[in-house]
Amino acid sequence: MTLVAFHEAELPALLASGNGTRAARALHPGDRIAFASPGGASYTYRCTGADIAVSPGVDADAVVELDDAAFDDLVTEAWSVYGLLYGDRVRMRAGDFVTFATWEAPLQALWFGRPVYDDAAVAALGAVDVHRSYTLDDEDADLAAFLATAGFLVLRGVLSPEEVGVLNGVVAEERAKAAPGDGRSWWATRQDGAEVCCRLTYMAERSPLVKAFATTDARFRRIAALADPALVPCTDRLDGVSVVIKNPAVVAGLSDLPWHRDCGVGGHRALCPGLNVGLQLDRADAANGQLHFLAGSHHHAAQQGPPPGEGAPVVAVDAAPGDVTVHFGHTLHAAPPPTSPTAGRKALYIGYHLPPVLDVVGPGRSYNDVLVSRDGGRVKSVDEVVAG
């Protein structure tokens, strides 16, 4: 879909359907952005307060230049705003990338009819205690209902101490063998200048034990079925089974994850509704590193940034070794820097997706490849990429 074809043939119907009203809820009156093709065609989006007005030409301080292939990838969700940035496929002809990023949620509301995350989204949570946790002794119906409402789930004591110990041993061996640029690890830089491993990928390809947890363990097959019985583990693509490692005092690289979605680089229509199951191998808290979730955000076009408003239902998960976290890939979540100088939390993640994703993403391929293809495996933060 070219820039001109979309704006002349598709967008008028979307505006007439009321999608502009949905988008305006995430903007301020007068907010503007323009899209331009290298060939000269351009369109300006302006928030009127109650709707979005779109007109030919450039009448905005922020001008996003995309060729037709990049625009098509954006408007079909093959790649996101951030995926285009990391792939060097977007140029800010005027203004800055931050402005483009702030329009991501409004554009999703306008183009795809996805509601923005607002007070109504919070109210939809009702009386649900989003801070509660469960065990596998609870009924599947209760677990599935909480997951469907909150977008995440915390299960206590799923793994035994012995299982945690064995998995920690496997991770230690793989971490010792990892090196920048090996294609199976991510790296970051600490304040003292040391390069540290912050992620291991495709663990099931190297460890039969890890593969068994992902593919045949009845507990995790049961957990995946809470979202959809058809979900299958993806051990040979989409980063496979990965291990996230928190490091203290990181100053460069993507070790500490800002608010994001797991489909935030691209592939939402292929990846979602996918599920990520995190086996906690260490204590998770503010000192050692922990996950934060924005409850109920998996149904919405929430901004990939700090949640809106002081009253947003953000849940910081305290977990013990052996606990398991579960979240939809589209749920907004973050992993802020740990506060302890000796932090080192590890969590092993198994991704489950619907079978059609296997036809979209081949073995050994991942949307995150656009991140690791730069800088020898040290994945840069958005700020680093923008700064060049």
mmCIF file of C-alpha atoms in Angstrom:
data_model
loop_
_atom_site.group_PDB
_atom_site.id
_atom_site.type_symbol
_atom_site.label_atom_id
_atom_site.label_comp_id
_atom_site.label_asym_id
_atom_site.label_seq_id
_atom_site.Cartn_x
_atom_site.Cartn_y
_atom_site.Cartn_z
ATOM 1 C CA MET A 1 0.000 0.000 0.000
ATOM 2 C CA THR A 2 1.580 3.262 -1.089
ATOM 3 C CA LEU A 3 1.352 6.456 0.935
ATOM 4 C CA VAL A 4 -0.931 8.023 -1.666
ATOM 5 C CA ALA A 5 -3.164 4.969 -2.164
ATOM 6 C CA PHE A 6 -3.729 4.559 1.567
ATOM 7 C CA HIS A 7 -4.579 8.192 2.186
ATOM 8 C CA GLU A 8 -6.820 8.536 -0.854
ATOM 9 C CA ALA A 9 -8.566 5.147 -0.865
ATOM 10 C CA GLU A 10 -8.442 3.723 2.679
ATOM 11 C CA LEU A 11 -8.177 6.510 5.247
ATOM 12 C CA PRO A 12 -11.425 8.384 4.444
ATOM 13 C CA ALA A 13 -13.479 5.320 5.413
ATOM 14 C CA LEU A 14 -11.521 4.888 8.634
ATOM 15 C CA LEU A 15 -12.182 8.506 9.593
ATOM 16 C CA ALA A 16 -15.861 8.150 8.705
ATOM 17 C CA SER A 17 -16.118 5.087 10.946
ATOM 18 C CA GLY A 18 -15.167 7.117 14.019
ATOM 19 C CA ASN A 19 -11.591 5.928 14.383
ATOM 20 C CA GLY A 20 -10.381 9.523 14.437
ATOM 21 C CA THR A 21 -12.365 10.102 17.622
ATOM 22 C CA ARG A 22 -10.645 7.113 19.206
ATOM 23 C CA ALA A 23 -7.238 8.426 18.178
ATOM 24 C CA ALA A 24 -7.872 11.945 19.473
ATOM 25 C CA ARG A 25 -8.195 10.605 23.010
ATOM 26 C CA ALA A 26 -4.442 10.022 23.072
ATOM 27 C CA LEU A 27 -3.548 13.508 21.795
ATOM 28 C CA HIS A 28 -3.925 17.196 22.595
ATOM 29 C CA PRO A 29 -5.766 19.698 20.409
ATOM 30 C CA GLY A 30 -3.362 21.046 17.829
ATOM 31 C CA ASP A 31 -0.964 18.093 17.872
ATOM 32 C CA ARG A 32 0.306 17.517 14.339
ATOM 33 C CA ILE A 33 2.520 15.193 12.366
ATOM 34 C CA ALA A 34 3.157 14.809 8.642
ATOM 35 C CA PHE A 35 4.098 11.806 6.534
ATOM 36 C CA ALA A 36 6.032 12.316 3.321
ATOM 37 C CA SER A 37 7.397 10.043 0.634
ATOM 38 C CA PRO A 38 10.785 10.647 -0.991
ATOM 39 C CA GLY A 39 8.886 11.259 -4.217
ATOM 40 C CA GLY A 40 7.054 14.285 -2.854
ATOM 41 C CA ALA A 41 3.573 13.169 -1.732
ATOM 42 C CA SER A 42 2.750 14.202 1.838
ATOM 43 C CA TYR A 43 -0.134 14.310 4.324
ATOM 44 C CA THR A 44 -0.594 16.122 7.624
ATOM 45 C CA TYR A 45 -2.518 14.725 10.604
ATOM 46 C CA ARG A 46 -3.970 17.273 13.043
ATOM 47 C CA CYS A 47 -5.844 16.624 16.268
ATOM 48 C CA THR A 48 -8.886 18.901 16.467
ATOM 49 C CA GLY A 49 -9.574 17.860 20.029
ATOM 50 C CA ALA A 50 -12.464 15.561 19.182
ATOM 51 C CA ASP A 51 -11.225 14.051 15.927
ATOM 52 C CA ILE A 52 -8.298 13.793 13.503
ATOM 53 C CA ALA A 53 -8.183 15.951 10.394
ATOM 54 C CA VAL A 54 -5.952 14.767 7.520
ATOM 55 C CA SER A 55 -4.998 17.000 4.611
ATOM 56 C CA PRO A 56 -2.508 16.842 1.720
ATOM 57 C CA GLY A 57 0.782 18.669 2.167
ATOM 58 C CA VAL A 58 3.074 19.433 5.091
ATOM 59 C CA ASP A 59 1.786 21.622 7.917
ATOM 60 C CA ALA A 60 3.605 20.193 10.943
ATOM 61 C CA ASP A 61 6.867 20.639 12.810
ATOM 62 C CA ALA A 62 7.462 16.868 12.753
ATOM 63 C CA VAL A 63 7.760 15.324 9.284
ATOM 64 C CA VAL A 64 8.303 11.571 8.896
ATOM 65 C CA GLU A 65 9.798 10.435 5.603
ATOM 66 C CA LEU A 66 9.086 6.826 4.563
ATOM 67 C CA ASP A 67 9.354 5.164 1.187
ATOM 68 C CA ASP A 68 6.293 3.225 0.038
ATOM 69 C CA ALA A 69 7.646 -0.144 1.200
ATOM 70 C CA ALA A 70 8.333 1.186 4.702
ATOM 71 C CA PHE A 71 4.944 2.888 4.879
ATOM 72 C CA ASP A 72 3.239 -0.331 3.797
ATOM 73 C CA ASP A 73 5.077 -2.228 6.547
ATOM 74 C CA LEU A 74 3.922 0.346 9.087
ATOM 75 C CA VAL A 75 0.282 0.442 8.036
ATOM 76 C CA THR A 76 0.058 -3.365 7.918
ATOM 77 C CA GLU A 77 1.950 -3.792 11.234
ATOM 78 C CA ALA A 78 4.665 -5.865 9.603
ATOM 79 C CA TRP A 79 7.051 -3.464 11.349
ATOM 80 C CA SER A 80 6.448 -0.888 14.029
ATOM 81 C CA VAL A 81 7.680 2.655 14.499
ATOM 82 C CA TYR A 82 10.630 1.202 16.419
ATOM 83 C CA GLY A 83 11.299 -1.588 13.949
ATOM 84 C CA LEU A 84 11.623 0.981 11.165
ATOM 85 C CA LEU A 85 13.979 3.037 13.334
ATOM 86 C CA TYR A 86 16.295 0.105 14.088
ATOM 87 C CA GLY A 87 16.172 -0.937 10.440
ATOM 88 C CA ASP A 88 17.253 2.553 9.308
ATOM 89 C CA ARG A 89 14.072 2.815 7.241
ATOM 90 C CA VAL A 90 12.660 6.078 8.607
ATOM 91 C CA ARG A 91 14.030 9.602 8.354
ATOM 92 C CA MET A 92 12.843 12.592 10.325
ATOM 93 C CA ARG A 93 12.804 15.289 7.680
ATOM 94 C CA ALA A 94 11.851 17.728 10.456
ATOM 95 C CA GLY A 95 11.317 17.368 14.199
ATOM 96 C CA ASP A 96 12.468 14.402 16.263
ATOM 97 C CA PHE A 97 11.741 10.698 16.491
ATOM 98 C CA VAL A 98 10.170 11.089 19.944
ATOM 99 C CA THR A 99 7.259 12.960 18.357
ATOM 100 C CA PHE A 100 6.773 10.130 15.857
ATOM 101 C CA ALA A 101 6.814 7.604 18.700
ATOM 102 C CA THR A 102 4.162 9.526 20.662
ATOM 103 C CA TRP A 103 1.851 9.141 17.684
ATOM 104 C CA GLU A 104 2.156 5.347 17.657
ATOM 105 C CA ALA A 105 -0.899 4.704 19.846
ATOM 106 C CA PRO A 106 -3.119 7.317 18.106
ATOM 107 C CA LEU A 107 -2.169 5.904 14.715
ATOM 108 C CA GLN A 108 -3.059 2.382 15.840
ATOM 109 C CA ALA A 109 -6.429 3.683 17.030
ATOM 110 C CA LEU A 110 -7.002 5.491 13.727
ATOM 111 C CA TRP A 111 -5.700 2.867 11.333
ATOM 112 C CA PHE A 112 -6.712 -0.341 13.139
ATOM 113 C CA GLY A 113 -9.578 0.721 15.430
ATOM 114 C CA ARG A 114 -7.634 -0.349 18.512
ATOM 115 C CA PRO A 115 -8.808 1.639 21.565
ATOM 116 C CA VAL A 116 -6.260 3.712 23.442
ATOM 117 C CA TYR A 117 -5.494 2.880 27.062
ATOM 118 C CA ASP A 118 -7.352 5.416 29.202
ATOM 119 C CA ASP A 119 -9.574 5.722 32.271
ATOM 120 C CA ALA A 120 -12.188 3.523 30.615
ATOM 121 C CA ALA A 121 -9.594 0.765 30.253
ATOM 122 C CA VAL A 122 -8.787 1.018 33.943
ATOM 123 C CA ALA A 123 -12.477 0.929 34.839
ATOM 124 C CA ALA A 124 -12.890 -2.261 32.773
ATOM 125 C CA LEU A 125 -10.686 -4.053 35.294
ATOM 126 C CA GLY A 126 -13.537 -3.638 37.755
ATOM 127 C CA ALA A 127 -12.965 -5.078 41.193
ATOM 128 C CA VAL A 128 -10.188 -7.433 40.067
ATOM 129 C CA ASP A 129 -7.230 -7.412 42.475
ATOM 130 C CA VAL A 130 -4.465 -7.095 39.894
ATOM 131 C CA HIS A 131 -1.801 -7.592 42.573
ATOM 132 C CA ARG A 132 -2.887 -11.099 43.535
ATOM 133 C CA SER A 133 -1.066 -14.294 42.591
ATOM 134 C CA TYR A 134 -2.035 -17.936 42.145
ATOM 135 C CA THR A 135 -0.634 -21.477 42.217
ATOM 136 C CA LEU A 136 -1.210 -24.449 39.948
ATOM 137 C CA ASP A 137 -3.553 -25.791 42.622
ATOM 138 C CA ASP A 138 -6.067 -23.165 41.514
ATOM 139 C CA GLU A 139 -8.698 -23.960 38.908
ATOM 140 C CA ASP A 140 -7.791 -23.368 35.265
ATOM 141 C CA ALA A 141 -10.964 -21.314 34.803
ATOM 142 C CA ASP A 142 -9.840 -18.875 37.499
ATOM 143 C CA LEU A 143 -6.310 -18.650 36.112
ATOM 144 C CA ALA A 144 -7.556 -18.105 32.568
ATOM 145 C CA ALA A 145 -10.064 -15.458 33.661
ATOM 146 C CA PHE A 146 -7.411 -13.428 35.478
ATOM 147 C CA LEU A 147 -4.983 -13.718 32.553
ATOM 148 C CA ALA A 148 -7.655 -12.620 30.083
ATOM 149 C CA THR A 149 -8.556 -9.598 32.212
ATOM 150 C CA ALA A 150 -5.164 -8.420 33.465
ATOM 151 C CA GLY A 151 -2.982 -9.584 30.582
ATOM 152 C CA PHE A 152 -0.536 -11.286 32.945
ATOM 153 C CA LEU A 153 -0.451 -13.886 35.702
ATOM 154 C CA VAL A 154 1.912 -14.756 38.573
ATOM 155 C CA LEU A 155 2.122 -18.411 39.640
ATOM 156 C CA ARG A 156 3.924 -19.279 42.854
ATOM 157 C CA GLY A 157 6.129 -22.324 43.410
ATOM 158 C CA VAL A 158 5.827 -23.948 39.989
ATOM 159 C CA LEU A 159 9.443 -25.166 39.951
ATOM 160 C CA SER A 160 11.123 -27.051 42.777
ATOM 161 C CA PRO A 161 14.383 -25.765 44.304
ATOM 162 C CA GLU A 162 16.152 -28.700 42.655
ATOM 163 C CA GLU A 163 14.817 -27.758 39.215
ATOM 164 C CA VAL A 164 15.842 -24.137 39.738
ATOM 165 C CA GLY A 165 19.338 -25.261 40.703
ATOM 166 C CA VAL A 166 19.763 -27.417 37.609
ATOM 167 C CA LEU A 167 18.516 -24.651 35.298
ATOM 168 C CA ASN A 168 20.845 -22.143 36.927
ATOM 169 C CA GLY A 169 23.699 -24.530 36.201
ATOM 170 C CA VAL A 170 22.745 -24.761 32.529
ATOM 171 C CA VAL A 171 22.510 -20.972 32.297
ATOM 172 C CA ALA A 172 25.907 -20.531 33.965
ATOM 173 C CA GLU A 173 27.550 -22.848 31.427
ATOM 174 C CA GLU A 174 25.978 -21.073 28.455
ATOM 175 C CA ARG A 175 26.791 -17.658 29.866
ATOM 176 C CA ALA A 176 30.442 -18.646 30.268
ATOM 177 C CA LYS A 177 30.610 -19.680 26.589
ATOM 178 C CA ALA A 178 28.813 -16.604 25.235
ATOM 179 C CA ALA A 179 30.686 -13.845 23.440
ATOM 180 C CA PRO A 180 29.706 -10.613 21.688
ATOM 181 C CA GLY A 181 28.743 -11.258 18.086
ATOM 182 C CA ASP A 182 28.016 -14.968 18.524
ATOM 183 C CA GLY A 183 24.427 -14.529 17.353
ATOM 184 C CA ARG A 184 23.086 -16.187 20.486
ATOM 185 C CA SER A 185 23.587 -13.503 23.125
ATOM 186 C CA TRP A 186 22.983 -9.807 23.817
ATOM 187 C CA TRP A 187 25.551 -7.563 25.477
ATOM 188 C CA ALA A 188 25.582 -4.307 27.409
ATOM 189 C CA THR A 189 28.174 -2.034 29.002
ATOM 190 C CA ARG A 190 28.403 -1.334 32.734
ATOM 191 C CA GLN A 191 29.456 1.942 34.291
ATOM 192 C CA ASP A 192 32.911 0.483 34.963
ATOM 193 C CA GLY A 193 33.335 -0.235 31.244
ATOM 194 C CA ALA A 194 32.863 -4.006 31.482
ATOM 195 C CA GLU A 195 30.902 -5.748 28.702
ATOM 196 C CA VAL A 196 28.264 -7.995 30.283
ATOM 197 C CA CYS A 197 25.895 -10.586 28.850
ATOM 198 C CA CYS A 198 22.286 -9.497 29.327
ATOM 199 C CA ARG A 199 20.457 -12.146 27.289
ATOM 200 C CA LEU A 200 20.972 -15.679 25.983
ATOM 201 C CA THR A 201 18.816 -16.892 23.102
ATOM 202 C CA TYR A 202 17.911 -20.245 21.509
ATOM 203 C CA MET A 203 18.699 -22.136 24.730
ATOM 204 C CA ALA A 204 16.521 -25.114 23.780
ATOM 205 C CA GLU A 205 18.714 -25.701 20.726
ATOM 206 C CA ARG A 206 21.689 -26.339 23.007
ATOM 207 C CA SER A 207 20.084 -27.906 26.079
ATOM 208 C CA PRO A 208 17.780 -30.963 25.910
ATOM 209 C CA LEU A 209 16.643 -30.155 29.450
ATOM 210 C CA VAL A 210 15.508 -26.664 28.478
ATOM 211 C CA LYS A 211 13.796 -28.047 25.380
ATOM 212 C CA ALA A 212 11.899 -30.565 27.507
ATOM 213 C CA PHE A 213 10.599 -27.811 29.790
ATOM 214 C CA ALA A 214 9.349 -25.916 26.737
ATOM 215 C CA THR A 215 7.857 -28.754 24.728
ATOM 216 C CA THR A 216 6.811 -31.691 26.901
ATOM 217 C CA ASP A 217 6.495 -30.517 30.507
ATOM 218 C CA ALA A 218 2.821 -30.859 31.435
ATOM 219 C CA ARG A 219 2.903 -27.805 33.691
ATOM 220 C CA PHE A 220 3.918 -25.432 30.932
ATOM 221 C CA ARG A 221 1.652 -26.975 28.344
ATOM 222 C CA ARG A 222 -1.181 -26.398 30.810
ATOM 223 C CA ILE A 223 -0.103 -22.787 31.369
ATOM 224 C CA ALA A 224 0.045 -22.055 27.629
ATOM 225 C CA ALA A 225 -3.424 -23.550 27.166
ATOM 226 C CA LEU A 226 -4.842 -20.944 29.577
ATOM 227 C CA ALA A 227 -4.598 -18.456 26.702
ATOM 228 C CA ASP A 228 -5.380 -20.816 23.812
ATOM 229 C CA PRO A 229 -5.076 -24.626 23.585
ATOM 230 C CA ALA A 230 -3.616 -24.197 20.082
ATOM 231 C CA LEU A 231 -0.508 -22.288 21.221
ATOM 232 C CA VAL A 232 2.763 -24.062 20.447
ATOM 233 C CA PRO A 233 6.290 -23.424 21.788
ATOM 234 C CA CYS A 234 8.669 -21.714 19.369
ATOM 235 C CA THR A 235 12.058 -23.120 20.299
ATOM 236 C CA ASP A 236 13.855 -22.700 16.967
ATOM 237 C CA ARG A 237 12.733 -19.172 15.979
ATOM 238 C CA LEU A 238 11.700 -15.860 17.561
ATOM 239 C CA ASP A 239 14.797 -16.055 19.807
ATOM 240 C CA GLY A 240 13.702 -19.518 20.951
ATOM 241 C CA VAL A 241 13.868 -20.079 24.710
ATOM 242 C CA SER A 242 15.784 -17.103 26.070
ATOM 243 C CA VAL A 243 17.287 -16.068 29.385
ATOM 244 C CA VAL A 244 17.117 -12.449 30.507
ATOM 245 C CA ILE A 245 19.953 -11.460 32.842
ATOM 246 C CA LYS A 246 19.821 -8.268 34.912
ATOM 247 C CA ASN A 247 23.092 -6.445 35.504
ATOM 248 C CA PRO A 248 23.753 -3.491 37.799
ATOM 249 C CA ALA A 249 24.870 -0.041 36.649
ATOM 250 C CA VAL A 250 24.346 -0.573 32.912
ATOM 251 C CA VAL A 251 25.011 2.612 30.938
ATOM 252 C CA ALA A 252 24.759 1.362 27.343
ATOM 253 C CA GLY A 253 22.835 -1.407 25.640
ATOM 254 C CA LEU A 254 19.339 -2.801 26.143
ATOM 255 C CA SER A 255 19.792 -4.610 29.445
ATOM 256 C CA ASP A 256 17.161 -2.607 31.308
ATOM 257 C CA LEU A 257 13.981 -2.727 29.264
ATOM 258 C CA PRO A 258 11.777 0.364 29.071
ATOM 259 C CA TRP A 259 8.000 0.117 28.745
ATOM 260 C CA HIS A 260 7.363 -1.991 25.669
ATOM 261 C CA ARG A 261 5.412 -4.808 24.076
ATOM 262 C CA ASP A 262 6.989 -8.029 22.853
ATOM 263 C CA CYS A 263 5.472 -7.224 19.448
ATOM 264 C CA GLY A 264 6.826 -3.694 19.726
ATOM 265 C CA VAL A 265 9.441 -4.096 16.989
ATOM 266 C CA GLY A 266 7.031 -5.638 14.502
ATOM 267 C CA GLY A 267 4.846 -8.569 13.589
ATOM 268 C CA HIS A 268 1.871 -7.867 15.847
ATOM 269 C CA ARG A 269 -0.558 -9.637 13.533
ATOM 270 C CA ALA A 270 1.624 -12.739 13.420
ATOM 271 C CA LEU A 271 2.805 -12.807 17.037
ATOM 272 C CA CYS A 272 -0.328 -11.882 18.949
ATOM 273 C CA PRO A 273 -2.018 -13.299 20.904
ATOM 274 C CA GLY A 274 1.266 -14.920 21.919
ATOM 275 C CA LEU A 275 2.225 -15.815 25.457
ATOM 276 C CA ASN A 276 5.564 -15.477 27.249
ATOM 277 C CA VAL A 277 6.142 -17.718 30.250
ATOM 278 C CA GLY A 278 8.976 -16.641 32.540
ATOM 279 C CA LEU A 279 10.646 -19.173 34.866
ATOM 280 C CA GLN A 280 12.162 -17.137 37.679
ATOM 281 C CA LEU A 281 15.623 -18.468 38.560
ATOM 282 C CA ASP A 282 16.471 -15.833 41.193
ATOM 283 C CA ARG A 283 14.747 -13.514 43.590
ATOM 284 C CA ALA A 284 12.892 -10.749 41.732
ATOM 285 C CA ASP A 285 12.441 -7.434 43.509
ATOM 286 C CA ALA A 286 13.402 -3.789 43.077
ATOM 287 C CA ALA A 287 16.967 -4.450 44.254
ATOM 288 C CA ASN A 288 17.609 -7.489 42.048
ATOM 289 C CA GLY A 289 15.438 -6.442 39.099
ATOM 290 C CA GLN A 290 11.759 -7.149 38.521
ATOM 291 C CA LEU A 291 9.003 -6.968 35.938
ATOM 292 C CA HIS A 292 6.334 -4.282 35.880
ATOM 293 C CA PHE A 293 3.015 -4.829 34.070
ATOM 294 C CA LEU A 294 0.302 -2.360 33.079
ATOM 295 C CA ALA A 295 -2.826 -4.333 33.885
ATOM 296 C CA GLY A 296 -5.357 -4.634 31.071
ATOM 297 C CA SER A 297 -3.136 -3.054 28.423
ATOM 298 C CA HIS A 298 -3.158 -6.097 26.123
ATOM 299 C CA HIS A 299 -6.435 -5.005 24.537
ATOM 300 C CA HIS A 300 -5.279 -1.493 23.755
ATOM 301 C CA ALA A 301 -3.039 0.784 21.739
ATOM 302 C CA ALA A 302 -1.148 1.974 24.787
ATOM 303 C CA GLN A 303 1.928 4.081 24.218
ATOM 304 C CA GLN A 304 5.269 2.259 24.486
ATOM 305 C CA GLY A 305 6.358 4.607 27.233
ATOM 306 C CA PRO A 306 5.474 5.379 30.862
ATOM 307 C CA PRO A 307 1.831 4.491 31.580
ATOM 308 C CA PRO A 308 -0.592 7.423 31.541
ATOM 309 C CA GLY A 309 -1.602 9.009 34.831
ATOM 310 C CA GLU A 310 -0.516 8.486 38.417
ATOM 311 C CA GLY A 311 -3.379 6.086 39.049
ATOM 312 C CA ALA A 312 -2.453 3.622 36.298
ATOM 313 C CA PRO A 313 -2.639 0.021 37.588
ATOM 314 C CA VAL A 314 1.056 -0.809 37.388
ATOM 315 C CA VAL A 315 2.039 -4.058 39.109
ATOM 316 C CA ALA A 316 5.661 -4.560 40.195
ATOM 317 C CA VAL A 317 6.132 -8.309 40.558
ATOM 318 C CA ASP A 318 8.050 -9.618 43.558
ATOM 319 C CA ALA A 319 8.894 -13.256 42.883
ATOM 320 C CA ALA A 320 10.893 -16.071 44.433
ATOM 321 C CA PRO A 321 13.023 -18.632 42.585
ATOM 322 C CA GLY A 322 10.623 -21.198 41.146
ATOM 323 C CA ASP A 323 7.773 -18.747 40.599
ATOM 324 C CA VAL A 324 6.516 -18.246 37.053
ATOM 325 C CA THR A 325 5.234 -15.113 35.354
ATOM 326 C CA VAL A 326 2.912 -15.317 32.356
ATOM 327 C CA HIS A 327 2.032 -12.451 30.040
ATOM 328 C CA PHE A 328 0.580 -11.761 26.638
ATOM 329 C CA GLY A 329 3.168 -10.296 24.297
ATOM 330 C CA HIS A 330 0.924 -7.278 23.714
ATOM 331 C CA THR A 331 0.736 -6.460 27.431
ATOM 332 C CA LEU A 332 2.728 -3.322 28.194
ATOM 333 C CA HIS A 333 5.591 -4.188 30.560
ATOM 334 C CA ALA A 334 9.015 -3.006 31.667
ATOM 335 C CA ALA A 335 12.123 -4.196 33.515
ATOM 336 C CA PRO A 336 13.727 -1.122 35.124
ATOM 337 C CA PRO A 337 17.331 -1.016 36.356
ATOM 338 C CA PRO A 338 17.972 -2.960 39.571
ATOM 339 C CA THR A 339 18.988 -0.853 42.558
ATOM 340 C CA SER A 340 21.521 -3.238 44.101
ATOM 341 C CA PRO A 341 25.182 -3.075 42.976
ATOM 342 C CA THR A 342 25.266 -6.885 43.115
ATOM 343 C CA ALA A 343 22.047 -7.530 41.168
ATOM 344 C CA GLY A 344 21.979 -10.492 38.812
ATOM 345 C CA ARG A 345 18.425 -11.792 38.439
ATOM 346 C CA LYS A 346 17.859 -14.380 35.730
ATOM 347 C CA ALA A 347 14.602 -15.524 34.161
ATOM 348 C CA LEU A 348 14.137 -18.133 31.440
ATOM 349 C CA TYR A 349 11.396 -17.312 28.923
ATOM 350 C CA ILE A 350 9.399 -19.719 26.777
ATOM 351 C CA GLY A 351 7.379 -18.149 23.967
ATOM 352 C CA TYR A 352 4.131 -19.752 22.784
ATOM 353 C CA HIS A 353 2.362 -18.715 19.584
ATOM 354 C CA LEU A 354 -0.393 -19.851 17.229
ATOM 355 C CA PRO A 355 0.827 -22.249 14.493
ATOM 356 C CA PRO A 356 0.423 -19.746 11.594
ATOM 357 C CA VAL A 357 3.428 -17.804 12.932
ATOM 358 C CA LEU A 358 5.598 -20.725 11.782
ATOM 359 C CA ASP A 359 4.697 -19.811 8.194
ATOM 360 C CA VAL A 360 5.661 -16.173 8.729
ATOM 361 C CA VAL A 361 8.919 -16.517 10.672
ATOM 362 C CA GLY A 362 11.370 -19.201 9.606
ATOM 363 C CA PRO A 363 13.796 -21.227 11.759
ATOM 364 C CA GLY A 364 16.555 -19.118 13.264
ATOM 365 C CA ARG A 365 14.732 -15.892 12.438
ATOM 366 C CA SER A 366 13.258 -13.300 14.779
ATOM 367 C CA TYR A 367 11.855 -9.801 14.656
ATOM 368 C CA ASN A 368 14.598 -8.981 17.144
ATOM 369 C CA ASP A 369 17.179 -9.709 14.440
ATOM 370 C CA VAL A 370 16.825 -6.065 13.434
ATOM 371 C CA LEU A 371 18.145 -5.171 16.898
ATOM 372 C CA VAL A 372 21.118 -7.537 17.030
ATOM 373 C CA SER A 373 22.197 -7.028 13.429
ATOM 374 C CA ARG A 374 23.832 -3.792 14.538
ATOM 375 C CA ASP A 375 26.876 -3.321 16.792
ATOM 376 C CA GLY A 376 28.000 -6.909 17.258
ATOM 377 C CA GLY A 377 25.245 -8.090 19.559
ATOM 378 C CA ARG A 378 25.198 -5.070 21.872
ATOM 379 C CA VAL A 379 21.601 -4.024 21.334
ATOM 380 C CA LYS A 380 21.336 -0.262 21.546
ATOM 381 C CA SER A 381 18.568 1.548 23.357
ATOM 382 C CA VAL A 382 16.206 3.754 21.350
ATOM 383 C CA ASP A 383 18.014 6.841 22.646
ATOM 384 C CA GLU A 384 21.350 5.453 21.440
ATOM 385 C CA VAL A 385 19.981 4.695 17.979
ATOM 386 C CA VAL A 386 18.354 8.121 17.678
ATOM 387 C CA ALA A 387 21.606 9.779 18.753
ATOM 388 C CA GLY A 388 23.466 7.823 16.078
#
